[in-house]
CSV table of C-alpha atoms in Angstrom, one decimal:
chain,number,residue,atom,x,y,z
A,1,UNK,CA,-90.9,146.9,67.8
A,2,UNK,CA,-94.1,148.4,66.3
A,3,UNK,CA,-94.2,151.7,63.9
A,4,UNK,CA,-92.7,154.0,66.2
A,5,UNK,CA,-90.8,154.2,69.0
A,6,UNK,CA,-89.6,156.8,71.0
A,7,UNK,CA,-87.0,157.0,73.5
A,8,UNK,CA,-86.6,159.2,77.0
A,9,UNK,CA,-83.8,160.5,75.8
A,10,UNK,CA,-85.8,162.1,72.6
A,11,UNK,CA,-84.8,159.5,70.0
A,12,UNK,CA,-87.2,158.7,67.4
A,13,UNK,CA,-87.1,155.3,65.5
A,14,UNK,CA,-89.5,154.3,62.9
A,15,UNK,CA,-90.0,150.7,61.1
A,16,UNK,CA,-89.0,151.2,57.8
A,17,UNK,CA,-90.8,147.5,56.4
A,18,UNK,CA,-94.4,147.6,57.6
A,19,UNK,CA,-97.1,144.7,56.8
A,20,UNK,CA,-99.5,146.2,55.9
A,21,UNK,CA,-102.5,144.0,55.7
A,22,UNK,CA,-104.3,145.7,53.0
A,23,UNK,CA,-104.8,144.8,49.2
A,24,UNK,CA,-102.6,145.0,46.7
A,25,UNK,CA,-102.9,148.3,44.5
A,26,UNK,CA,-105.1,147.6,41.9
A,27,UNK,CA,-103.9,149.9,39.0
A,28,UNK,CA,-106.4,149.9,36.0
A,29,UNK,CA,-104.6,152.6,34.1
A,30,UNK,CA,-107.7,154.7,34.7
A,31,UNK,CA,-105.5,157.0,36.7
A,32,UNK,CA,-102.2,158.3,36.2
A,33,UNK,CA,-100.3,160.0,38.9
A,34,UNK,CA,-96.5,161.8,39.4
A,35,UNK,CA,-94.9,162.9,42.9
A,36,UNK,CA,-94.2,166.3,43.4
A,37,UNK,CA,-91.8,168.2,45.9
A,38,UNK,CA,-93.7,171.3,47.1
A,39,UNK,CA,-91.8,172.3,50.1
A,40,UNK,CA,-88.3,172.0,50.3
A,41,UNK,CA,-87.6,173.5,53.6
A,42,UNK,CA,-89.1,170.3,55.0
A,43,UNK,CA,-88.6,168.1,52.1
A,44,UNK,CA,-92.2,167.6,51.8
A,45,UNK,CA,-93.6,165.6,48.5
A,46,UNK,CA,-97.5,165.1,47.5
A,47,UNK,CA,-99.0,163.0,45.3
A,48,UNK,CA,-101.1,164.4,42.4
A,49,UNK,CA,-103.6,162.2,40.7
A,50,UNK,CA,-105.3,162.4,37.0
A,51,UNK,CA,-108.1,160.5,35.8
A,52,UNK,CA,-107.4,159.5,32.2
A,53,UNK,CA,-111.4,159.4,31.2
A,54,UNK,CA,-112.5,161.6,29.0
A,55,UNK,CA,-114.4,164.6,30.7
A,56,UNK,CA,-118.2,164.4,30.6
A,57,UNK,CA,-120.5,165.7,28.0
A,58,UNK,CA,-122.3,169.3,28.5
A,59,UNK,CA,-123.9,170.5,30.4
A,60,UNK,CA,-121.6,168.8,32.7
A,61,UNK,CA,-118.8,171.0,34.0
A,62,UNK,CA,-115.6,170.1,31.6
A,63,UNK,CA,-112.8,171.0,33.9
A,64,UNK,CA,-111.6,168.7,36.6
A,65,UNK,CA,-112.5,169.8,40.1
A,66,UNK,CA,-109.5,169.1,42.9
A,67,UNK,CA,-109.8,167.2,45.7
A,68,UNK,CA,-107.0,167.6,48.4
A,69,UNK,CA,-106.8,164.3,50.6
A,70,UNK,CA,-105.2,164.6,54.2
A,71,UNK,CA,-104.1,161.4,55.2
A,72,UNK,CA,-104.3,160.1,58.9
A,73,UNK,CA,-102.2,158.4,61.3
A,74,UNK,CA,-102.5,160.1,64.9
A,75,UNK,CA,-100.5,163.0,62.8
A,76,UNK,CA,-97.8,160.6,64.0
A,77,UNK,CA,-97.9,158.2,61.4
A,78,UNK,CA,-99.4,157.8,57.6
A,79,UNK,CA,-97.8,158.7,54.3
A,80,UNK,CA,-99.0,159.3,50.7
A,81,UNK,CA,-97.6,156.3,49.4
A,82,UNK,CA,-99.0,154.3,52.3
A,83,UNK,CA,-101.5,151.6,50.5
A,84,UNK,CA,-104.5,152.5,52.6
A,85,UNK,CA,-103.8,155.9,51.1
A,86,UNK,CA,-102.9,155.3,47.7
A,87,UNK,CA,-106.0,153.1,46.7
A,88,UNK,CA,-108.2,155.6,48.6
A,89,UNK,CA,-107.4,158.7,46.0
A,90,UNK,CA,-107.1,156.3,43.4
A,91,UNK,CA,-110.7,155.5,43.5
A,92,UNK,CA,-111.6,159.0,44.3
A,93,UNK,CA,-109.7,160.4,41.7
A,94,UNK,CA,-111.6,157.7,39.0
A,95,UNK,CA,-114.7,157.3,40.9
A,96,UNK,CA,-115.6,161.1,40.5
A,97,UNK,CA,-113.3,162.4,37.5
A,98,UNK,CA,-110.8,164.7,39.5
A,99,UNK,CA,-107.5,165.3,40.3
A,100,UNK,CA,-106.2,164.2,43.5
A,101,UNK,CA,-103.5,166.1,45.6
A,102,UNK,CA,-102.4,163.9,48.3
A,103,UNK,CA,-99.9,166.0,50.5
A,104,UNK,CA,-97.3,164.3,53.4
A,105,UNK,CA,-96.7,166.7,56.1
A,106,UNK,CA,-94.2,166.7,58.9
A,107,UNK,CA,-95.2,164.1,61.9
A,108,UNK,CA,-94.8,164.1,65.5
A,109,UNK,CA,-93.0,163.5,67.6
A,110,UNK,CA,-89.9,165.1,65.6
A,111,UNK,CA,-92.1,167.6,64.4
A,112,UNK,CA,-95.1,168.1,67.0
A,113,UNK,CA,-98.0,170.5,66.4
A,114,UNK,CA,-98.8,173.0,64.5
A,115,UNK,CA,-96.0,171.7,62.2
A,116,UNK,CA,-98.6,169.6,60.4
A,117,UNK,CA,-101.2,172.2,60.5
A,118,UNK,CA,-99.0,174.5,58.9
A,119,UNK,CA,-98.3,172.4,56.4
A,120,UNK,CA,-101.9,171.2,55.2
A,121,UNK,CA,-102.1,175.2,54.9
A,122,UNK,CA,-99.5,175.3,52.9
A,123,UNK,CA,-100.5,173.1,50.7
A,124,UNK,CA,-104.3,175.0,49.9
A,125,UNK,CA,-102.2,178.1,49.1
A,126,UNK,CA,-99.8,176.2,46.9
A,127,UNK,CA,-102.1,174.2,45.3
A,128,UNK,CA,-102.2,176.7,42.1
A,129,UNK,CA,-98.5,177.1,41.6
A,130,UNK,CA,-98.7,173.2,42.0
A,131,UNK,CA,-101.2,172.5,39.3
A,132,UNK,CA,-99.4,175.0,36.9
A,133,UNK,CA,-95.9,173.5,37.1
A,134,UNK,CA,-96.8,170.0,37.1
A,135,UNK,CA,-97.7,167.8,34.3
A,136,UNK,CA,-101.3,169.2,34.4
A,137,UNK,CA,-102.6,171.4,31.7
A,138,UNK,CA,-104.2,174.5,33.3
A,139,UNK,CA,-106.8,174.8,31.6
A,140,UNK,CA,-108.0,170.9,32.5
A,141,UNK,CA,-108.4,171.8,36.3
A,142,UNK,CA,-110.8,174.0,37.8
A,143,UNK,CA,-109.3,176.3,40.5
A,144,UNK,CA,-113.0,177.2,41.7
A,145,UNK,CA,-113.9,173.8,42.6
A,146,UNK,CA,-112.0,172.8,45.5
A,147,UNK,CA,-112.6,170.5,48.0
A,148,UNK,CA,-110.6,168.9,51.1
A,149,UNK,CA,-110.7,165.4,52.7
A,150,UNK,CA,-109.5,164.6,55.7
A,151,UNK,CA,-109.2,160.9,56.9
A,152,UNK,CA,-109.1,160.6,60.9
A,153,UNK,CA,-105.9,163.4,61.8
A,154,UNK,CA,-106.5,165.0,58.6
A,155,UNK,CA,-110.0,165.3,59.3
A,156,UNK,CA,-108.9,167.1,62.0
A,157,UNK,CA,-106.9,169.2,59.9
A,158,UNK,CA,-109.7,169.7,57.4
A,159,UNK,CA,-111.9,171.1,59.8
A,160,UNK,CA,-109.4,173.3,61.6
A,161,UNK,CA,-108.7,174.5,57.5
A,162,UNK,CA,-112.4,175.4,57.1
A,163,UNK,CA,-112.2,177.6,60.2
A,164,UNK,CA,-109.1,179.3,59.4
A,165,UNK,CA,-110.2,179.8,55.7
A,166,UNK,CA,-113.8,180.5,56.2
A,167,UNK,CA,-116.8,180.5,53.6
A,168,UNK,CA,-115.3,180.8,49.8
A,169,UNK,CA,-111.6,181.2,51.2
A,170,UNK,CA,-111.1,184.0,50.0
A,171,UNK,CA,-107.7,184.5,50.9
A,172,UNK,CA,-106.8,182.0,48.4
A,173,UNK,CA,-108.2,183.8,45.2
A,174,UNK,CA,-108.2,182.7,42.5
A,175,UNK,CA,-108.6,178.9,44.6
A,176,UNK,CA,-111.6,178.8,46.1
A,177,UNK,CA,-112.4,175.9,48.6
A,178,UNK,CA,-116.3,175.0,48.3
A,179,UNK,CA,-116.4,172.2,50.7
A,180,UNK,CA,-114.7,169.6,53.5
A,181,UNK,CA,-115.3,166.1,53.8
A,182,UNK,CA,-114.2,164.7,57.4
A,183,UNK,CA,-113.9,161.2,57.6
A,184,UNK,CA,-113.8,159.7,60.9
A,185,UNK,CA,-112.3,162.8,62.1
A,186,UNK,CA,-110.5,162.2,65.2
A,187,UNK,CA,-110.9,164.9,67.8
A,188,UNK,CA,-110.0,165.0,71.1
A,189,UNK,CA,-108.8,167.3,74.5
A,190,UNK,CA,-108.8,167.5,78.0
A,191,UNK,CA,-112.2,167.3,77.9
A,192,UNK,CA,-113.0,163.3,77.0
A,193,UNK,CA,-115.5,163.6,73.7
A,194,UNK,CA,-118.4,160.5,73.9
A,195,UNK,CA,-116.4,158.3,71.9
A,196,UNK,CA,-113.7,158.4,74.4
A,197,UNK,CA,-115.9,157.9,77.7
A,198,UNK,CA,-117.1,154.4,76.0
A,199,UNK,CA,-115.8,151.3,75.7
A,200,UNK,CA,-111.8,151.5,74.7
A,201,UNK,CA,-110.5,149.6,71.8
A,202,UNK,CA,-107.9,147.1,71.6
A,203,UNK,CA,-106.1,149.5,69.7
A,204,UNK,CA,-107.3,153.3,70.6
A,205,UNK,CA,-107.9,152.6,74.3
A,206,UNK,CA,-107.5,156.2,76.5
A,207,UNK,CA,-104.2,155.1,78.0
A,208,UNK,CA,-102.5,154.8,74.6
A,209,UNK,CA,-104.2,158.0,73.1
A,210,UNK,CA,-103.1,160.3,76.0
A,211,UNK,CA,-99.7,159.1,75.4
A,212,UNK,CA,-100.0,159.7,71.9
A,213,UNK,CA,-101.7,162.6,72.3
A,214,UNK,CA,-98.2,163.6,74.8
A,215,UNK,CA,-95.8,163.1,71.6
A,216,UNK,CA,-98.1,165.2,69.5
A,217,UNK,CA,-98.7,168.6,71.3
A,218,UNK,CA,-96.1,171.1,72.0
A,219,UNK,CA,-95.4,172.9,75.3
A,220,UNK,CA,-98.2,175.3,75.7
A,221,UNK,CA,-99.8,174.4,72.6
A,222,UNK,CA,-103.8,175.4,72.4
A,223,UNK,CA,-105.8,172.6,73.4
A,224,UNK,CA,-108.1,173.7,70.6
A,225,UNK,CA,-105.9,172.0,68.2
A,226,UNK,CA,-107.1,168.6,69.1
A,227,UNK,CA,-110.5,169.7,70.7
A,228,UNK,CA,-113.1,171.0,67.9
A,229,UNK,CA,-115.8,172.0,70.8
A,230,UNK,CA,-113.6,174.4,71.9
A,231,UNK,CA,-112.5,176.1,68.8
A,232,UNK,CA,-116.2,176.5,67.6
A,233,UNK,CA,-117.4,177.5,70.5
């Protein structure tokens, strides 16, 4: 019946077994990593990641820098212990020495925007209380270097973070957010972005995005959620 279904009279039904044609994990006990609950309101977990290498020498920096990973899905799908996910902060987390936060948030359509928005903001403001009751030392994490990575949605998310946070975020002292990596963000509005005039896919053509993008925004929701020319405008 596919990964989601929804129903006219509101019903929401999920696949719970999903082939996911991907690659198996491959774990080479270079990274270790826990699950954490860090909202209980909503029930919300995120993964945290630690490489097990030993830090560099001087005059390399000694404390791990943070990366938080937004996964994507349409903010309708996705999950931090979805494969595509998993392996992706696994490398990064080996690949350049850090500590990984991979954070779920809630999904439309049950939770429709700016639930997930919310939460990904959430998540920045937690992210000290998170390191410090975790199975992280303190003093191996650097709260000064953090970055965000959004994947599609959550590069969506990520950019909509570094507007709301500005340059240094300082609002989250002592955290301080010195970048955002946007992968593939996906953006998009009333006003069709280039991508969207082209060719469609077999998968993202317009007719299946506008009715995607239908289970995703509230009722009188800004339009600037989805579209990043307005919002930097």
């Amino acid at each position: 019946m596919g990964i989601l279904r929804l129903y006219s009279d509101g019903t929401v039904l999920r696949a719970k077994n999903i082939d996911f044609l991907l690659p198996s994990v491959v774990d080479d006990t270079s990274v270790v990593f826990n699950d954490i609950l860090f909202d209980k309101n909503h029930d919300l977990y995120l993964r945290l990641y630690k490489p097990t290498l030993p830090p560099p020498p001087p005059p390399f920096p000694t404390k791990l820098p943070i990366i938080i990973f937004l996964h994507g899905g349409g903010f309708c799908f996705g999950s931090r212990v979805w494969p595509n996910c998993h392996n992706c902060c696994l490398r990064i987390a080996s690949g350049l020495n850090a500590v990984v936060m991979a954070p779920d948030y809630r999904l439309a359509p049950e939770n429709r925007l700016p639930a997930a928005m919310e939460d990904a903001a959430s998540t920045q403001a937690l992210s000290r209380n998170v390191v410090e009751e975790s199975w992280l030392n303190s003093g191996e994490v650097d709260l000064e270097r953090v970055f965000v990575v959004g994947d599609s949605s959550g590069g969506n998310m990520a950019h909509h973070l570094a507007v709301q946070l500005g340059a240094g975020s300082p609002e989250l002292w002592p955290v301080r957010v010195r970048g955002y990596v946007l992968m593939a963000p996906f953006f998009g509005g009333v006003v069709r972005t280039k991508s969207e005039e082209g060719p469609s896919e077999a998968l993202l053509n317009l007719e299946m995005l506008d009715r995607k993008n239908h289970m995703v925004m509230s009722p009188g929701t800004p339009i600037c959620y989805f579209n990043h020319m307005i919002i930097t405008s």
